[in-house]
Amino acid sequence: MSLRDILIYPDERLRKVARPVDSFEPALAELVEDMFQTMYEQRGIGLAATQIDEHRRLFVADVSEDRSGAQAFVNPEILALEGAIESEEGCLSIPEINETITRAERIRVRAQDAAGKTFEREIDGLLAICFQHELDHLDGRLFIDYLSPLKQQRIRKKMEKAARRERV
Ligand code: NI
C-alpha cells in the first residue's frame, strides 16, 4: 500500500474523462487499497481515481464517522435520480473551498465492487451526495463547475495564488 499524491485544481488532468475498468486483476485491488489509504490520510469521505492521476472509472467512499463504511464503486452509473438537496461540499483537490451545491436527494445506482461483482442499490443522504460528486470526477467535472462564472474565477485565482506561495 502506498499514499498517492492528489492532483490540485486547476491541474488540467482533473478534466480528463476516465475510461471503464475492464480487468479486475490484483493491480486493481492494490489501487483501491492505495485510494482508501490516501482518502483516510487526507480525512476525505470520497476519492476518485482521477484525483490521483489514474484515469479509470472507480472511486472509494466512506461516509461513516468511525471508518466502518469503506466502499469501492467500479464502473459506477446512476440509473435514476429523485428529489433535490442542498449541502455544503468540499473536495480534496480544491482544499479549503466549501460551497453549497444542489444534488439529487435519492439515486439508484449500479456499480461493480473491487472483485468485479455487479450490484444495484438505492442510496440517499451523504452517500448519495458523495456518489454524485465522485462520479463527476470520473467525467472531468468538479463541484465548483456548478457555481457562477464569477465565483469560479475567484476560486481559481485563490488556488493559483496558494500554489505560488507553496513554490516559494
Ligand atoms: Ni472531490
PDB file of C-alpha atoms and ligand atoms in Angstrom:
ATOM      1  CA  MET A   1       0.000   0.000   0.000  1.00  0.00           C
ATOM      2  CA  SER A   2       1.173   3.493  -0.613  1.00  0.00           C
ATOM      3  CA  LEU A   3      -0.088   7.004  -0.220  1.00  0.00           C
ATOM      4  CA  ARG A   4      -0.711   8.769  -3.518  1.00  0.00           C
ATOM      5  CA  ASP A   5      -0.393  12.428  -4.414  1.00  0.00           C
ATOM      6  CA  ILE A   6      -3.683  14.192  -5.044  1.00  0.00           C
ATOM      7  CA  LEU A   7      -3.992  16.479  -8.070  1.00  0.00           C
ATOM      8  CA  ILE A   8      -4.883  20.013  -7.048  1.00  0.00           C
ATOM      9  CA  TYR A   9      -7.167  22.334  -9.015  1.00  0.00           C
ATOM     10  CA  PRO A  10      -6.587  23.931 -11.520  1.00  0.00           C
ATOM     11  CA  ASP A  11      -4.470  20.960 -12.670  1.00  0.00           C
ATOM     12  CA  GLU A  12      -5.813  20.124 -16.138  1.00  0.00           C
ATOM     13  CA  ARG A  13      -5.522  16.378 -15.510  1.00  0.00           C
ATOM     14  CA  LEU A  14      -8.605  16.722 -13.290  1.00  0.00           C
ATOM     15  CA  ARG A  15     -10.511  17.385 -16.545  1.00  0.00           C
ATOM     16  CA  LYS A  16      -9.705  14.023 -18.143  1.00  0.00           C
ATOM     17  CA  VAL A  17     -12.578  11.600 -18.708  1.00  0.00           C
ATOM     18  CA  ALA A  18     -11.775   8.231 -17.143  1.00  0.00           C
ATOM     19  CA  ARG A  19     -12.073   5.012 -19.147  1.00  0.00           C
ATOM     20  CA  PRO A  20     -14.010   1.949 -17.970  1.00  0.00           C
ATOM     21  CA  VAL A  21     -12.312  -0.684 -15.841  1.00  0.00           C
ATOM     22  CA  ASP A  22     -12.354  -3.960 -17.783  1.00  0.00           C
ATOM     23  CA  SER A  23      -9.898  -6.061 -15.824  1.00  0.00           C
ATOM     24  CA  PHE A  24     -10.166  -6.999 -12.150  1.00  0.00           C
ATOM     25  CA  GLU A  25      -6.590  -8.115 -11.730  1.00  0.00           C
ATOM     26  CA  PRO A  26      -4.647  -7.834  -8.431  1.00  0.00           C
ATOM     27  CA  ALA A  27      -3.304  -4.438  -9.546  1.00  0.00           C
ATOM     28  CA  LEU A  28      -6.828  -3.055  -9.293  1.00  0.00           C
ATOM     29  CA  ALA A  29      -7.186  -4.252  -5.689  1.00  0.00           C
ATOM     30  CA  GLU A  30      -3.871  -2.543  -4.917  1.00  0.00           C
ATOM     31  CA  LEU A  31      -5.080   0.688  -6.487  1.00  0.00           C
ATOM     32  CA  VAL A  32      -8.276   0.514  -4.392  1.00  0.00           C
ATOM     33  CA  GLU A  33      -6.189  -0.025  -1.224  1.00  0.00           C
ATOM     34  CA  ASP A  34      -3.995   2.968  -2.085  1.00  0.00           C
ATOM     35  CA  MET A  35      -7.099   5.076  -2.651  1.00  0.00           C
ATOM     36  CA  PHE A  36      -8.596   4.131   0.731  1.00  0.00           C
ATOM     37  CA  GLN A  37      -5.310   4.849   2.481  1.00  0.00           C
ATOM     38  CA  THR A  38      -4.941   8.210   0.729  1.00  0.00           C
ATOM     39  CA  MET A  39      -8.558   9.177   1.395  1.00  0.00           C
ATOM     40  CA  TYR A  40      -8.326   8.346   5.120  1.00  0.00           C
ATOM     41  CA  GLU A  41      -4.969  10.091   5.462  1.00  0.00           C
ATOM     42  CA  GLN A  42      -6.485  13.242   3.960  1.00  0.00           C
ATOM     43  CA  ARG A  43      -9.663  12.893   6.033  1.00  0.00           C
ATOM     44  CA  GLY A  44     -11.885  12.765   2.971  1.00  0.00           C
ATOM     45  CA  ILE A  45     -15.194  10.911   2.598  1.00  0.00           C
ATOM     46  CA  GLY A  46     -14.600  10.062  -1.042  1.00  0.00           C
ATOM     47  CA  LEU A  47     -11.775   9.849  -3.557  1.00  0.00           C
ATOM     48  CA  ALA A  48     -11.977   9.272  -7.296  1.00  0.00           C
ATOM     49  CA  ALA A  49      -9.151   7.613  -9.243  1.00  0.00           C
ATOM     50  CA  THR A  50      -8.932  10.742 -11.413  1.00  0.00           C
ATOM     51  CA  GLN A  51      -7.739  12.682  -8.355  1.00  0.00           C
ATOM     52  CA  ILE A  52      -4.595  10.542  -8.120  1.00  0.00           C
ATOM     53  CA  ASP A  53      -3.994  10.739 -11.879  1.00  0.00           C
ATOM     54  CA  GLU A  54      -5.355   7.236 -12.590  1.00  0.00           C
ATOM     55  CA  HIS A  55      -7.935   7.741 -15.285  1.00  0.00           C
ATOM     56  CA  ARG A  56     -10.068   4.683 -14.691  1.00  0.00           C
ATOM     57  CA  ARG A  57     -13.705   4.641 -13.658  1.00  0.00           C
ATOM     58  CA  LEU A  58     -13.653   3.929  -9.964  1.00  0.00           C
ATOM     59  CA  PHE A  59     -13.949   5.740  -6.677  1.00  0.00           C
ATOM     60  CA  VAL A  60     -13.877   4.899  -2.989  1.00  0.00           C
ATOM     61  CA  ALA A  61     -16.077   6.337  -0.255  1.00  0.00           C
ATOM     62  CA  ASP A  62     -16.638   6.116   3.471  1.00  0.00           C
ATOM     63  CA  VAL A  63     -19.220   8.476   4.924  1.00  0.00           C
ATOM     64  CA  SER A  64     -19.229   6.833   8.380  1.00  0.00           C
ATOM     65  CA  GLU A  65     -17.747   8.600  11.394  1.00  0.00           C
ATOM     66  CA  ASP A  66     -15.639   5.635  12.522  1.00  0.00           C
ATOM     67  CA  ARG A  67     -14.230   4.421   9.187  1.00  0.00           C
ATOM     68  CA  SER A  68     -16.546   1.424   9.175  1.00  0.00           C
ATOM     69  CA  GLY A  69     -18.220   2.167   5.847  1.00  0.00           C
ATOM     70  CA  ALA A  70     -15.476   1.612   3.283  1.00  0.00           C
ATOM     71  CA  GLN A  71     -16.975   1.047  -0.146  1.00  0.00           C
ATOM     72  CA  ALA A  72     -15.452   0.863  -3.613  1.00  0.00           C
ATOM     73  CA  PHE A  73     -17.514   1.650  -6.695  1.00  0.00           C
ATOM     74  CA  VAL A  74     -16.101   0.452 -10.010  1.00  0.00           C
ATOM     75  CA  ASN A  75     -17.700   1.496 -13.322  1.00  0.00           C
ATOM     76  CA  PRO A  76     -20.380   3.395 -11.366  1.00  0.00           C
ATOM     77  CA  GLU A  77     -23.576   4.578 -13.048  1.00  0.00           C
ATOM     78  CA  ILE A  78     -26.670   6.440 -11.919  1.00  0.00           C
ATOM     79  CA  LEU A  79     -29.841   4.698 -13.108  1.00  0.00           C
ATOM     80  CA  ALA A  80     -32.401   7.081 -11.594  1.00  0.00           C
ATOM     81  CA  LEU A  81     -32.435  10.344  -9.672  1.00  0.00           C
ATOM     82  CA  GLU A  82     -35.105  11.758  -7.378  1.00  0.00           C
ATOM     83  CA  GLY A  83     -35.602  14.953  -5.395  1.00  0.00           C
ATOM     84  CA  ALA A  84     -33.126  17.731  -4.717  1.00  0.00           C
ATOM     85  CA  ILE A  85     -30.994  18.555  -1.717  1.00  0.00           C
ATOM     86  CA  GLU A  86     -28.592  21.371  -0.952  1.00  0.00           C
ATOM     87  CA  SER A  87     -25.430  20.766   1.010  1.00  0.00           C
ATOM     88  CA  GLU A  88     -22.028  22.255   1.540  1.00  0.00           C
ATOM     89  CA  GLU A  89     -19.401  20.384  -0.461  1.00  0.00           C
ATOM     90  CA  GLY A  90     -15.651  20.388  -0.421  1.00  0.00           C
ATOM     91  CA  CYS A  91     -13.071  18.419  -2.356  1.00  0.00           C
ATOM     92  CA  LEU A  92      -9.586  17.087  -1.599  1.00  0.00           C
ATOM     93  CA  SER A  93      -8.496  18.525  -4.971  1.00  0.00           C
ATOM     94  CA  ILE A  94      -9.759  22.010  -4.058  1.00  0.00           C
ATOM     95  CA  PRO A  95      -8.542  22.462  -0.466  1.00  0.00           C
ATOM     96  CA  GLU A  96     -10.219  24.952   1.831  1.00  0.00           C
ATOM     97  CA  ILE A  97     -13.075  25.737  -0.536  1.00  0.00           C
ATOM     98  CA  ASN A  98     -16.601  24.867   0.602  1.00  0.00           C
ATOM     99  CA  GLU A  99     -19.681  25.841  -1.368  1.00  0.00           C
ATOM    100  CA  THR A 100     -23.368  24.977  -1.316  1.00  0.00           C
ATOM    101  CA  ILE A 101     -24.361  22.718  -4.218  1.00  0.00           C
ATOM    102  CA  THR A 102     -27.689  21.142  -5.180  1.00  0.00           C
ATOM    103  CA  ARG A 103     -27.738  17.413  -5.912  1.00  0.00           C
ATOM    104  CA  ALA A 104     -30.378  14.735  -6.346  1.00  0.00           C
ATOM    105  CA  GLU A 105     -31.553  13.523  -2.919  1.00  0.00           C
ATOM    106  CA  ARG A 106     -32.005   9.846  -3.753  1.00  0.00           C
ATOM    107  CA  ILE A 107     -30.367   7.864  -6.501  1.00  0.00           C
ATOM    108  CA  ARG A 108     -30.486   4.334  -7.822  1.00  0.00           C
ATOM    109  CA  VAL A 109     -27.005   3.214  -8.788  1.00  0.00           C
ATOM    110  CA  ARG A 110     -25.245   0.317 -10.447  1.00  0.00           C
ATOM    111  CA  ALA A 111     -21.570  -0.462  -9.997  1.00  0.00           C
ATOM    112  CA  GLN A 112     -19.111  -3.288  -9.506  1.00  0.00           C
ATOM    113  CA  ASP A 113     -17.154  -3.955  -6.338  1.00  0.00           C
ATOM    114  CA  ALA A 114     -13.364  -4.322  -6.314  1.00  0.00           C
ATOM    115  CA  ALA A 115     -13.745  -8.015  -7.216  1.00  0.00           C
ATOM    116  CA  GLY A 116     -15.910  -7.260 -10.250  1.00  0.00           C
ATOM    117  CA  LYS A 117     -19.292  -8.239  -8.810  1.00  0.00           C
ATOM    118  CA  THR A 118     -22.120  -6.057 -10.132  1.00  0.00           C
ATOM    119  CA  PHE A 119     -24.673  -4.631  -7.705  1.00  0.00           C
ATOM    120  CA  GLU A 120     -27.577  -2.184  -7.753  1.00  0.00           C
ATOM    121  CA  ARG A 121     -28.624  -0.088  -4.789  1.00  0.00           C
ATOM    122  CA  GLU A 122     -30.776   2.845  -3.766  1.00  0.00           C
ATOM    123  CA  ILE A 123     -28.822   5.402  -1.792  1.00  0.00           C
ATOM    124  CA  ASP A 124     -29.634   8.691  -0.120  1.00  0.00           C
ATOM    125  CA  GLY A 125     -28.165  11.141   2.385  1.00  0.00           C
ATOM    126  CA  LEU A 126     -24.473  11.918   2.422  1.00  0.00           C
ATOM    127  CA  LEU A 127     -23.524   8.834   0.400  1.00  0.00           C
ATOM    128  CA  ALA A 128     -25.827   9.900  -2.457  1.00  0.00           C
ATOM    129  CA  ILE A 129     -24.211  13.356  -2.495  1.00  0.00           C
ATOM    130  CA  CYS A 130     -20.754  11.800  -2.356  1.00  0.00           C
ATOM    131  CA  PHE A 131     -21.588   9.358  -5.182  1.00  0.00           C
ATOM    132  CA  GLN A 132     -22.669  12.198  -7.480  1.00  0.00           C
ATOM    133  CA  HIS A 133     -19.573  14.259  -6.587  1.00  0.00           C
ATOM    134  CA  GLU A 134     -17.167  11.363  -7.236  1.00  0.00           C
ATOM    135  CA  LEU A 135     -18.889  10.247 -10.436  1.00  0.00           C
ATOM    136  CA  ASP A 136     -18.470  13.814 -11.704  1.00  0.00           C
ATOM    137  CA  HIS A 137     -14.699  13.498 -11.132  1.00  0.00           C
ATOM    138  CA  LEU A 138     -14.617  10.484 -13.472  1.00  0.00           C
ATOM    139  CA  ASP A 139     -16.141  12.687 -16.162  1.00  0.00           C
ATOM    140  CA  GLY A 140     -13.667  15.505 -15.527  1.00  0.00           C
ATOM    141  CA  ARG A 141     -16.236  17.594 -13.678  1.00  0.00           C
ATOM    142  CA  LEU A 142     -15.695  19.435 -10.373  1.00  0.00           C
ATOM    143  CA  PHE A 143     -18.278  20.684  -7.878  1.00  0.00           C
ATOM    144  CA  ILE A 144     -17.239  24.281  -8.489  1.00  0.00           C
ATOM    145  CA  ASP A 145     -18.413  23.903 -12.113  1.00  0.00           C
ATOM    146  CA  TYR A 146     -21.952  24.337 -10.745  1.00  0.00           C
ATOM    147  CA  LEU A 147     -21.136  27.802  -9.354  1.00  0.00           C
ATOM    148  CA  SER A 148     -21.472  31.124 -11.165  1.00  0.00           C
ATOM    149  CA  PRO A 149     -18.597  32.045 -13.529  1.00  0.00           C
ATOM    150  CA  LEU A 150     -17.627  34.892 -11.200  1.00  0.00           C
ATOM    151  CA  LYS A 151     -17.348  32.578  -8.200  1.00  0.00           C
ATOM    152  CA  GLN A 152     -15.374  30.053 -10.246  1.00  0.00           C
ATOM    153  CA  GLN A 153     -12.967  32.765 -11.321  1.00  0.00           C
ATOM    154  CA  ARG A 154     -12.428  33.859  -7.713  1.00  0.00           C
ATOM    155  CA  ILE A 155     -11.711  30.291  -6.621  1.00  0.00           C
ATOM    156  CA  ARG A 156      -9.287  29.761  -9.499  1.00  0.00           C
ATOM    157  CA  LYS A 157      -7.369  32.919  -8.581  1.00  0.00           C
ATOM    158  CA  LYS A 158      -7.250  31.930  -4.921  1.00  0.00           C
ATOM    159  CA  MET A 159      -5.936  28.457  -5.778  1.00  0.00           C
ATOM    160  CA  GLU A 160      -3.319  29.807  -8.187  1.00  0.00           C
ATOM    161  CA  LYS A 161      -2.142  32.229  -5.543  1.00  0.00           C
ATOM    162  CA  ALA A 162      -1.894  29.425  -2.965  1.00  0.00           C
ATOM    163  CA  ALA A 163       0.135  27.308  -5.428  1.00  0.00           C
ATOM    164  CA  ARG A 164       2.578  30.194  -5.984  1.00  0.00           C
ATOM    165  CA  ARG A 165       3.020  30.597  -2.234  1.00  0.00           C
ATOM    166  CA  GLU A 166       3.803  26.919  -1.905  1.00  0.00           C
ATOM    167  CA  ARG A 167       6.538  27.076  -4.507  1.00  0.00           C
ATOM    168  CA  VAL A 168       8.442  29.831  -2.685  1.00  0.00           C
TER     169      VAL A 168
HETATM  170 NI    NI B   1     -13.803  15.831  -4.992  1.00  0.00          NI
END
